[in-house]
Amino acid sequence: MTATMTDTPPPAAPKAGTASPRSSRSLGQILMIVAGALLLVAAVRVISGSDQLTSEGQVSAALSLAVPIGLAGLAGLWSERAGVVNIGLEGMMILGTFGAGWIGWQSSPWLGVVCGIGFGVVGGLLHAVATVTFGVDHIVSGVAINLLALGFTQYLAKIFFVDGKAADAGGNPKQSPPVDSLPSFDVPGLSSGLHSVENHHWFLISDIAGILGGLVTDLSVVTVLAIALFVASWWLLWRTPFGLRLRSCGENPIAAESLGVNVYKYKYAAVAVSGGLAGLGGAFLALVTSHTYLEGQTGGRGYIGLAAMIFGNWRPGGLAMGAGLFGYSDALQLRSGGETVHALLLLLFVLLLAMAGWKLYKKALVQGVISAVVAVAVLVWYLTTDEVPSDFVGATPYVVTLLVLSLSAQRLRMPKADGMRYRKGQGK
């Protein structure tokens, strides 16, 4: 995720605004992978009898849990595409939760959303001042933002939520009074129809219906906004001159400056947008998930968002898939407990077995043998138990994060100047 912090840009950087050639999958290949994954999950559901794997409620909960992770990851993508590592996403999300809970309680949840974004932007600008203007190490600055945000919000909560009207409404040093709900909706006709098909428990057909039903049922307006922001970010960063210049600042800022790009301005803009997106993720937690500000409610989602961004190889599509995966694993342990997570052991066995076969085919004997041994161990675990211990169930999202990062590490390609100090006129 980060590069060695030096004052010298990497050698042989590509032309400003371009990226080095990299392989990409065709639409047909992606569709085949998706179809194979659906077939595999449907088979696991039938064999294990765990209908929750693809139920409407499971997918709806996964989508809700994926939104703040996805927004944090998208925030990291904006910042790192401009060459600024943003470890401070967790702190910016914390600022967003407080701003949304504070203003949302006093006025309306819509103003709470705006304030959550604004608080996040302030955190982003602090990070930009430290890293871009003063050249502070990006990791040091990000950690400082996290610590400052935590202390700042704890201090303000003791001021605003303890006495008077706030205390009478249920506020205390660790939470704000309840906030009115933001609107949510179902897609008329489609939600009920898909739910009916899901209840038949047909192989594959009901699984697809359950998945689609979860995507069109009980949708928050902020969820729709988050989806729109993913699409808009892809278009802005990869289809406009603005995005070309911004990405050039993360690839080779010296070359970008030689072509007339104001590198500082684009870095500031990217980190400010990054803070706003992280703040929106925090506002989602405060206004949609819990309807109140709670101390510690981010729960490390800023860091998991960074993991999703890495999994997605610094691109919005892959990031969305990573956020969905982490949200799904989180929903499993919150809704279904040990029995459903136990069914995933069978899925893990198949994936490890496939990996072992692929590694052996590629003559990577050590990795192939290790994958096969682990696959057998997982199968034995599945066959000799009925459910997964509760301690392991609670750790499911973090175990999935580690597995995904370890499996995707070999194909990563971060921006070449990501995390490197840059001073104006450095190339002269």
XYZ file of C-alpha atoms in Angstrom, residues 59-77 88-94 96-97 100 220-227 229-230 273-291 296-309 319-320 322-328 330-331 334:
84
model
C -27.427 -9.749 0.791
C -29.319 -6.643 1.939
C -27.341 -6.604 5.195
C -24.097 -7.202 3.295
C -24.824 -4.231 1.018
C -25.506 -1.992 4.006
C -22.278 -3.087 5.693
C -20.298 -2.738 2.461
C -21.247 0.910 1.838
C -19.059 2.540 4.552
C -16.182 0.204 3.685
C -16.579 1.016 -0.006
C -16.701 4.764 0.643
C -13.544 4.535 2.772
C -11.839 2.560 0.007
C -12.982 5.067 -2.632
C -11.587 7.839 -0.432
C -8.249 6.049 -0.331
C -8.330 5.565 -4.099
C -5.977 8.747 8.232
C -9.213 7.431 6.694
C -10.286 5.939 10.013
C -9.956 9.338 11.699
C -11.826 11.092 8.900
C -14.644 8.559 9.247
C -14.733 9.227 12.999
C -17.886 12.159 9.861
C -19.787 10.099 12.432
C -23.489 13.698 11.271
C -31.157 3.751 1.724
C -30.823 6.895 -0.355
C -27.213 7.113 0.843
C -26.593 3.651 -0.620
C -27.828 4.881 -4.000
C -25.632 7.978 -3.596
C -22.614 5.782 -2.840
C -23.205 3.706 -5.992
C -20.204 8.164 -6.503
C -18.416 4.992 -7.617
C -12.345 14.677 -1.826
C -10.857 11.700 -0.018
C -11.748 13.228 3.346
C -15.269 14.046 2.184
C -15.889 10.481 0.990
C -14.566 9.058 4.266
C -16.779 11.515 6.159
C -19.773 10.327 4.133
C -18.912 6.762 5.124
C -18.931 7.864 8.756
C -22.235 9.692 8.268
C -23.714 6.463 6.855
C -22.754 4.627 10.043
C -24.263 7.334 12.264
C -27.446 8.065 10.311
C -28.326 4.816 8.512
C -26.779 1.962 10.493
C -27.358 3.102 14.091
C -29.318 6.421 13.862
C -15.930 3.678 18.334
C -18.650 2.859 15.820
C -16.254 2.957 12.852
C -14.715 -0.284 14.149
C -11.654 -0.160 11.910
C -13.657 0.210 8.692
C -11.229 2.851 7.446
C -8.448 0.270 7.488
C -10.666 -2.410 5.936
C -11.539 0.131 3.225
C -7.830 0.477 2.459
C -7.618 -3.323 2.221
C -10.549 -3.300 -0.229
C -8.782 -0.639 -2.299
C -12.666 -1.939 -4.952
C -16.451 -2.409 -5.106
C -13.635 -6.107 -2.287
C -16.033 -3.974 -0.243
C -18.865 -6.355 -1.114
C -16.805 -9.340 -0.004
C -15.921 -7.758 3.333
C -19.502 -6.594 3.858
C -20.801 -10.078 3.105
C -19.363 -9.163 8.224
C -23.071 -9.774 7.631
C -23.686 -10.700 12.572
